[in-house]
Coordinates of C-alpha atoms in Angstrom, one line a residue:
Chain E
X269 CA -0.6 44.8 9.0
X270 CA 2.2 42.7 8.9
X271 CA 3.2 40.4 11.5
X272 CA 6.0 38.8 12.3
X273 CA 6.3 34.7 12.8
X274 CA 8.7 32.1 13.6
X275 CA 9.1 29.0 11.6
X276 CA 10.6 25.6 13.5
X277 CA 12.5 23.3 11.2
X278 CA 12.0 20.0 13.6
X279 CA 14.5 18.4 11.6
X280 CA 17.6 20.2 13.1
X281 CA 16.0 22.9 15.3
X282 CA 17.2 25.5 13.3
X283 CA 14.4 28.8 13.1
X284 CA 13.8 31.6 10.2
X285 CA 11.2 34.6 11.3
X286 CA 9.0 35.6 8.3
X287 CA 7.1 38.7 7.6
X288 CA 3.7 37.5 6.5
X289 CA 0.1 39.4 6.0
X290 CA -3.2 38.2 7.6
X291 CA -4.7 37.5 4.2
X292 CA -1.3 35.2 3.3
X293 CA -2.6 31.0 3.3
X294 CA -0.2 28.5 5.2
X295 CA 0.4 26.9 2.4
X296 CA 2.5 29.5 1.3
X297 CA 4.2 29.6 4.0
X298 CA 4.8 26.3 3.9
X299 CA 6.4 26.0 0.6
X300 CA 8.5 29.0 1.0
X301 CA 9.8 27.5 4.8
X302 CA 10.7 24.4 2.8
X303 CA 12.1 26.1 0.0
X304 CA 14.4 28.3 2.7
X305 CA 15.8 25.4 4.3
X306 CA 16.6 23.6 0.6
X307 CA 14.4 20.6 2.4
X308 CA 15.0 17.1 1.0
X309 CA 12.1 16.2 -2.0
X310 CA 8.9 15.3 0.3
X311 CA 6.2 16.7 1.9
X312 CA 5.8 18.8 4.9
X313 CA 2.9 19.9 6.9
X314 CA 3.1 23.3 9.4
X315 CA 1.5 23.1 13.4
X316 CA 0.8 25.5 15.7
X317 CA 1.1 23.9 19.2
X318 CA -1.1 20.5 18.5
X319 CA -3.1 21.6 15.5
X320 CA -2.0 21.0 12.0
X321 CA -2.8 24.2 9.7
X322 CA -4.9 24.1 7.2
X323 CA -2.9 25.0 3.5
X324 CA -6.0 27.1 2.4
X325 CA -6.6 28.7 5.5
X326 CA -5.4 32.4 5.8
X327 CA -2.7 33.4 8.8
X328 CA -5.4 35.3 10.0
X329 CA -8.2 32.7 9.7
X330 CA -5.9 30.3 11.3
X331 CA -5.9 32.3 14.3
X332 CA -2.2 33.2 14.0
X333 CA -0.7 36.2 15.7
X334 CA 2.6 38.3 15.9
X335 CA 5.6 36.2 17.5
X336 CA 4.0 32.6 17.3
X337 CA 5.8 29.8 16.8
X338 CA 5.0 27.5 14.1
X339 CA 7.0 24.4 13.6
X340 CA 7.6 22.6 10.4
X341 CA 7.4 18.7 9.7
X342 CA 7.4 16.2 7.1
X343 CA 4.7 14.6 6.5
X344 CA 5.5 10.8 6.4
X345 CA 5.1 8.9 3.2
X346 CA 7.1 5.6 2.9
X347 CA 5.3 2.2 3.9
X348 CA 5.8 -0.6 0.9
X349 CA 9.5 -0.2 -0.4
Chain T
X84 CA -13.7 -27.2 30.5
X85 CA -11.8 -25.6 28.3
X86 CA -8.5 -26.8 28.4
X87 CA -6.3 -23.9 29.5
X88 CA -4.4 -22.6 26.0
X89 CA -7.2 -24.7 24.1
X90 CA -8.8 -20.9 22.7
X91 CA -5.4 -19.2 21.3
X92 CA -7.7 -15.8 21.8
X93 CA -8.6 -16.9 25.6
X94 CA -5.8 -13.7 26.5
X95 CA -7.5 -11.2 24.4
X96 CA -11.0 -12.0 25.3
X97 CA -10.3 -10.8 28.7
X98 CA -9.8 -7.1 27.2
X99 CA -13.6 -6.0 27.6
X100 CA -13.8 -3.9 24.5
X101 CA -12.2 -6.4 22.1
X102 CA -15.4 -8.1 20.4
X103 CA -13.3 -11.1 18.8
X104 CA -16.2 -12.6 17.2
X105 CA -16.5 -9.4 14.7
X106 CA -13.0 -9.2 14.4
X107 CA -12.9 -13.2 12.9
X108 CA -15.4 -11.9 10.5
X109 CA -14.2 -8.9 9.0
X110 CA -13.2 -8.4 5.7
X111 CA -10.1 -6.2 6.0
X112 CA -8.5 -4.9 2.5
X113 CA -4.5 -4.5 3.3
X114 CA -3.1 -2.4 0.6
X115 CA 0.5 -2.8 0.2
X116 CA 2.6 -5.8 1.2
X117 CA 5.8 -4.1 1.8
X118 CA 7.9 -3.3 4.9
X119 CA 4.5 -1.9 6.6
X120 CA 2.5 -4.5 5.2
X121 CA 4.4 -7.1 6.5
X122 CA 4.2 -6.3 10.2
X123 CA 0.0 -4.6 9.4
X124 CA -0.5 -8.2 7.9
X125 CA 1.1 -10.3 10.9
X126 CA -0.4 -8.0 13.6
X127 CA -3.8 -8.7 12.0
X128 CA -3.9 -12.4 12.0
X129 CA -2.3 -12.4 15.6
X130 CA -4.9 -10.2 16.9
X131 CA -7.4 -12.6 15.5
X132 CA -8.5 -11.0 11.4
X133 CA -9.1 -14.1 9.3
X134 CA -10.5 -12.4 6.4
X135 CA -7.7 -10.6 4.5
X136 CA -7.3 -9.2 1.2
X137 CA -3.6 -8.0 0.3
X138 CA -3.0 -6.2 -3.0
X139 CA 0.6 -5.1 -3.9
X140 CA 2.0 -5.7 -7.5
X141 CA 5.4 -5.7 -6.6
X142 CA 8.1 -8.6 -7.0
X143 CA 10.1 -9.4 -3.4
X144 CA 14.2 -7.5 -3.7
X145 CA 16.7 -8.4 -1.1
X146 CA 16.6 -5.2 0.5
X147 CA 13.1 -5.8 2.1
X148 CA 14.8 -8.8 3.8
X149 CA 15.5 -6.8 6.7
X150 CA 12.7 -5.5 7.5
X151 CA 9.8 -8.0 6.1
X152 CA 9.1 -10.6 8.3
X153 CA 7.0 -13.2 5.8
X154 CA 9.7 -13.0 3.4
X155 CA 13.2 -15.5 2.8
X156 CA 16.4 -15.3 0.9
X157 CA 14.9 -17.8 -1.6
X158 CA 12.1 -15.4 -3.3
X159 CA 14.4 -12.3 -3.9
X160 CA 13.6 -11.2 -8.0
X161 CA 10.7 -14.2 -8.4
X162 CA 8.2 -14.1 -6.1
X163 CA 5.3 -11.7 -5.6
X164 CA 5.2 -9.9 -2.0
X165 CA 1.4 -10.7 -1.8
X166 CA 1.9 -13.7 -2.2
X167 CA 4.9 -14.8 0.0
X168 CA 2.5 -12.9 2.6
X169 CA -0.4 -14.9 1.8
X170 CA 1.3 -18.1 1.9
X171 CA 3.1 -17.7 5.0
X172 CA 0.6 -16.1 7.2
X173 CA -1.2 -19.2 7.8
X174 CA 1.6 -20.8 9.6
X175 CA 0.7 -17.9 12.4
X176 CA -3.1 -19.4 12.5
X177 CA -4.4 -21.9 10.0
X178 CA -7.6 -20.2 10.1
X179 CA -6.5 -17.2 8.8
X180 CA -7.5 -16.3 4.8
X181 CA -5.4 -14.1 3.5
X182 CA -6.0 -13.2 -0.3
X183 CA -3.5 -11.8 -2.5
X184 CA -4.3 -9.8 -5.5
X185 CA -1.9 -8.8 -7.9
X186 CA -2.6 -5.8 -8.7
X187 CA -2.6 -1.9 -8.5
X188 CA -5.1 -0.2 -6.2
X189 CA -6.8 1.7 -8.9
X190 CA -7.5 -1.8 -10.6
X191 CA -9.4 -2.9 -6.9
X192 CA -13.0 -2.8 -6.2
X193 CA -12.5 -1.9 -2.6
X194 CA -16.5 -2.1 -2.0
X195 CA -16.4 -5.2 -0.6
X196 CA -14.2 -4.7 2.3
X197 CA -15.6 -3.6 6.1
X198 CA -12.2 -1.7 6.4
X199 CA -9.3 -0.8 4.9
X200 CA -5.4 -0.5 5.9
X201 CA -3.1 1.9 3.4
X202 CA 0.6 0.5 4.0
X203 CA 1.3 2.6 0.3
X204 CA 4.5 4.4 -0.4
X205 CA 3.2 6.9 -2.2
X206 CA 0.4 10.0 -2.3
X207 CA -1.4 9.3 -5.3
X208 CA -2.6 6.1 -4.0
X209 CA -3.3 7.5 -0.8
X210 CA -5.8 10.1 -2.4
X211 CA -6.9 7.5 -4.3
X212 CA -7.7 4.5 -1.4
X213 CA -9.1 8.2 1.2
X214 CA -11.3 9.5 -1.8
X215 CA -13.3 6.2 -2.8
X216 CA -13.0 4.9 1.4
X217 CA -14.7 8.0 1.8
X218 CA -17.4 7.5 -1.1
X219 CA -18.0 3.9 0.2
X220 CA -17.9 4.9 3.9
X221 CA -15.9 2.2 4.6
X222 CA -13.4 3.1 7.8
X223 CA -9.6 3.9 6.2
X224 CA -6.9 3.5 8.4
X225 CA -3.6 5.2 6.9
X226 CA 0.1 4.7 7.5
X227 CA 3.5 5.9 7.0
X228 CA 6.9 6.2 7.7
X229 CA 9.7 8.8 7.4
X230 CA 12.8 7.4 8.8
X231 CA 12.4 7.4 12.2
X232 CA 9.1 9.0 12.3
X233 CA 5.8 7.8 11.2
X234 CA 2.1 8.5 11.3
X235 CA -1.4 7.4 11.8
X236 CA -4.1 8.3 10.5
X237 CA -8.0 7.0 11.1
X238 CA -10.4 8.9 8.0
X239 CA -14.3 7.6 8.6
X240 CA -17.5 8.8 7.6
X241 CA -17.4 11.6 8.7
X242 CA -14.7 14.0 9.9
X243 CA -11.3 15.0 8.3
X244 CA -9.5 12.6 6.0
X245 CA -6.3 12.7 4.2
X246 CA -6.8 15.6 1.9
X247 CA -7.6 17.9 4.7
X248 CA -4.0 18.1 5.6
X249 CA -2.4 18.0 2.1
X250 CA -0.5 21.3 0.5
X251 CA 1.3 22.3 -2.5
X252 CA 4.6 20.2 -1.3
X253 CA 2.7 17.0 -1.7
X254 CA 1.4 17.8 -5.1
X255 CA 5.2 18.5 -6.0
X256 CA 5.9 15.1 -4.6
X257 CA 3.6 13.6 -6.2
X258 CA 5.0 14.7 -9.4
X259 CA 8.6 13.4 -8.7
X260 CA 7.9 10.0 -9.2
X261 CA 10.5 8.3 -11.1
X262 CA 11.7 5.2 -12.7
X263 CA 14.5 3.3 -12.2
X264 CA 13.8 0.4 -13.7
X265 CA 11.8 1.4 -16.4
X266 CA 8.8 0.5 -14.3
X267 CA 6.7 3.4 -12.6
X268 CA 9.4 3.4 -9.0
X269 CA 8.6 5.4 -6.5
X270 CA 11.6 5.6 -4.0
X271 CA 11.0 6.9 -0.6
X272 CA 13.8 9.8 -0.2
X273 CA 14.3 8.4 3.8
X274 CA 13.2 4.9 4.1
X275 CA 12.7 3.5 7.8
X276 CA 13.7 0.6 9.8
X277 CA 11.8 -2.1 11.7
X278 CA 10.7 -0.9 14.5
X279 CA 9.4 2.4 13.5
X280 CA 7.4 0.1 10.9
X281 CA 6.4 -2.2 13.6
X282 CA 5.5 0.6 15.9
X283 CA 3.3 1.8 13.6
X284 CA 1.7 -1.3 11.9
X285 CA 0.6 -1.6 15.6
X286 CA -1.4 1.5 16.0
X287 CA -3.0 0.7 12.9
X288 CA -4.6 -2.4 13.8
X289 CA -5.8 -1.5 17.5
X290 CA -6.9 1.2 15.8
X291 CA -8.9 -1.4 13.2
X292 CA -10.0 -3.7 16.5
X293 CA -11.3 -0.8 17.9
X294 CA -13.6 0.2 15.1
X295 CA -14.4 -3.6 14.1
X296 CA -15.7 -3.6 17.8
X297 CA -17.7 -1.2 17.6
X298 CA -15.3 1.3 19.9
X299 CA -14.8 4.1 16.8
X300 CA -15.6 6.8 19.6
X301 CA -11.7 5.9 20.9
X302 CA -10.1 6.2 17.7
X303 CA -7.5 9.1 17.0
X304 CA -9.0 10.8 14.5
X305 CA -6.8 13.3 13.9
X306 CA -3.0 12.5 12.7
X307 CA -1.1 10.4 15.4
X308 CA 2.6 11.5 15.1
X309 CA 5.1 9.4 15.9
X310 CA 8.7 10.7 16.5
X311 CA 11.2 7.9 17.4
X312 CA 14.2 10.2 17.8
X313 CA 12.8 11.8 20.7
X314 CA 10.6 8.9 21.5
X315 CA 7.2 10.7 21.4
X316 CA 3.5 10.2 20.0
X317 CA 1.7 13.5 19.4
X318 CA -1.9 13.9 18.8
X319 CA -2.0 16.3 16.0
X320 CA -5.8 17.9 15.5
X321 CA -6.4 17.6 11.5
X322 CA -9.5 20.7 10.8
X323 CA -11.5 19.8 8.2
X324 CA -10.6 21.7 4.7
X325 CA -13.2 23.4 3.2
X326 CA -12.2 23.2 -0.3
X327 CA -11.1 19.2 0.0
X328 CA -12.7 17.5 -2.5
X329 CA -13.6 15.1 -0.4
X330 CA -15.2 17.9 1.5
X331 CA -17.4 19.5 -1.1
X332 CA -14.6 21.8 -2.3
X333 CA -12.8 21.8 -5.5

């Protein structure tokens, strides 16, 4: 069954709905919302609400359903330069 | 009777958790002496750390004047950031020891350390400094900037750690490194200012006085997100990955 989400870019607020399938991980989902939005080189993590997902976990697993709102970050790397 | 200003820490005792004897005693491992390790390193010694080990490998350049508090004009191209840190830090508090080792992280025995503070700019040595914390059980707090946001994150014993919130786009980051000066460089694609550095250097060492006193139960063990455009922390939970490494997966 296919179900229908929304991914938040934080950066600029902009938003792209995906068709995804229960069995489909986040980490897909991640890449490809990164790869949409041409992000700059770095890493980025996916939340729902206050809970980061899990790459390996499934949609489904993850407890996601039709219409949520998931909202995309990066995932902060500098410190020493 | 103690003359009033005699005890520099006569403030900070009056904060009932704060157990200032253990805090003189422990042997923190700073790794990373830029920007992050700069403000880690002086928030340590003010709050009272005397043992200090700092390992960076890196040579001071005159764009970490403005945001590097322990370095000058005078040690741009010559002088070692661990060491301009090491040097300097005891005109904060002669007592304090800090300890600069010249090295990379994957050349440190980090065994001998009651904690550890990553101030890297880069995921390889992350997984590297969460995977052996992890095997030594030794309390690693991690953190990071991203232009005006940052994070913190507190991996112990047992929980999630670092890995547990890693993907694919970090294992594609990790491969980007590149040189510019025919060293191994890794440059940050947003670098960060001051005062996101020094807002997170300070949530990374309460968040060491609170474990060093014995108070791990109020650490944020999840990932502590810091957005300074909309001037907000967010407590992000972190579940723990099954098939993390560091977790008994692949």
């Amino acid at each position: 069954m296919t179900l229908v989400i929304t991914v938040k870019n934080v950066a600029n607020g902009a938003t792209v709905r995906m068709e995804t399938e229960p069995e489909e991980r986040i980490g897909e989902i991640i890449e490809s919302a990164a790869e949409y939005w041409k992000k700059d080189p770095g890493a980025y993590v996916l939340k729902k609400g206050k809970t980061l997902l899990s790459a390996s976990s499934t949609i489904d697993e993850s407890g996601i359903i039709g219409n949520d709102i998931l909202e995309l970050i990066p995932d902060p790397e500098g410190g020493s330069t | 009777m103690l003359r009033a200003g005699a005890d520099r820490f006569n403030r900070m005792r009056m904060i009932e958790f704060l157990d200032l004897d253990a805090i003189h005693e422990c042997r923190c491992l700073v790794v990373g002496a830029g920007a992050l390790g700069n403000e880690v390193v002086k928030d340590l010694v003010l709050s009272g750390f005397r043992y200090i080990t700092l390992v960076d490998h890196d040579v001071i350049s005159r764009s970490n004047l403005s945001r590097c508090l322990f370095f000058r004009e005078k040690d741009v191209g010559s002088v070692k950031k661990a060491r301009a840190i090491a040097s300097r830090a005891r005109s904060i508090d002669p007592d304090a020891r800090v300890r600069p080792n010249i090295s990379r992280i994957q050349f440190v025995d980090m065994s001998d350390h009651d904690i550890i503070l990553g101030c890297v700019d880069n995921i390889d040595a992350r997984i590297h400094i969460n995977s052996h914390a992890r095997f030594l059980s030794i309390p690693y707090i991690d953190g990071a900037t991203y232009g005006l946001r940052g994070k913190v994150q507190t991996v112990l014993s047992d929980g999630p750690c670092l890995q547990c919130a890693m993907n694919r786009t970090h294992v594609k980051q990790m491969e980007r490194h590149f040189s510019c000066s025919g060293d191994d460089v890794f440059v940050t694609p947003i670098p960060s200012d001051i005062t996101t550095t020094a807002v997170i250097a300070g949530m990374m060492v309460r968040e060491a006085m609170k474990i060093v006193s014995g108070r791990s139960d109020l650490c944020s063990r999840d990932m502590c997100y810091y957005d300074g455009e909309k001037g907000t922390t967010e407590l992000l939970d972190v579940p723990v990955d099954p098939t993390c490494p560091n977790h008994g997966g692949d």
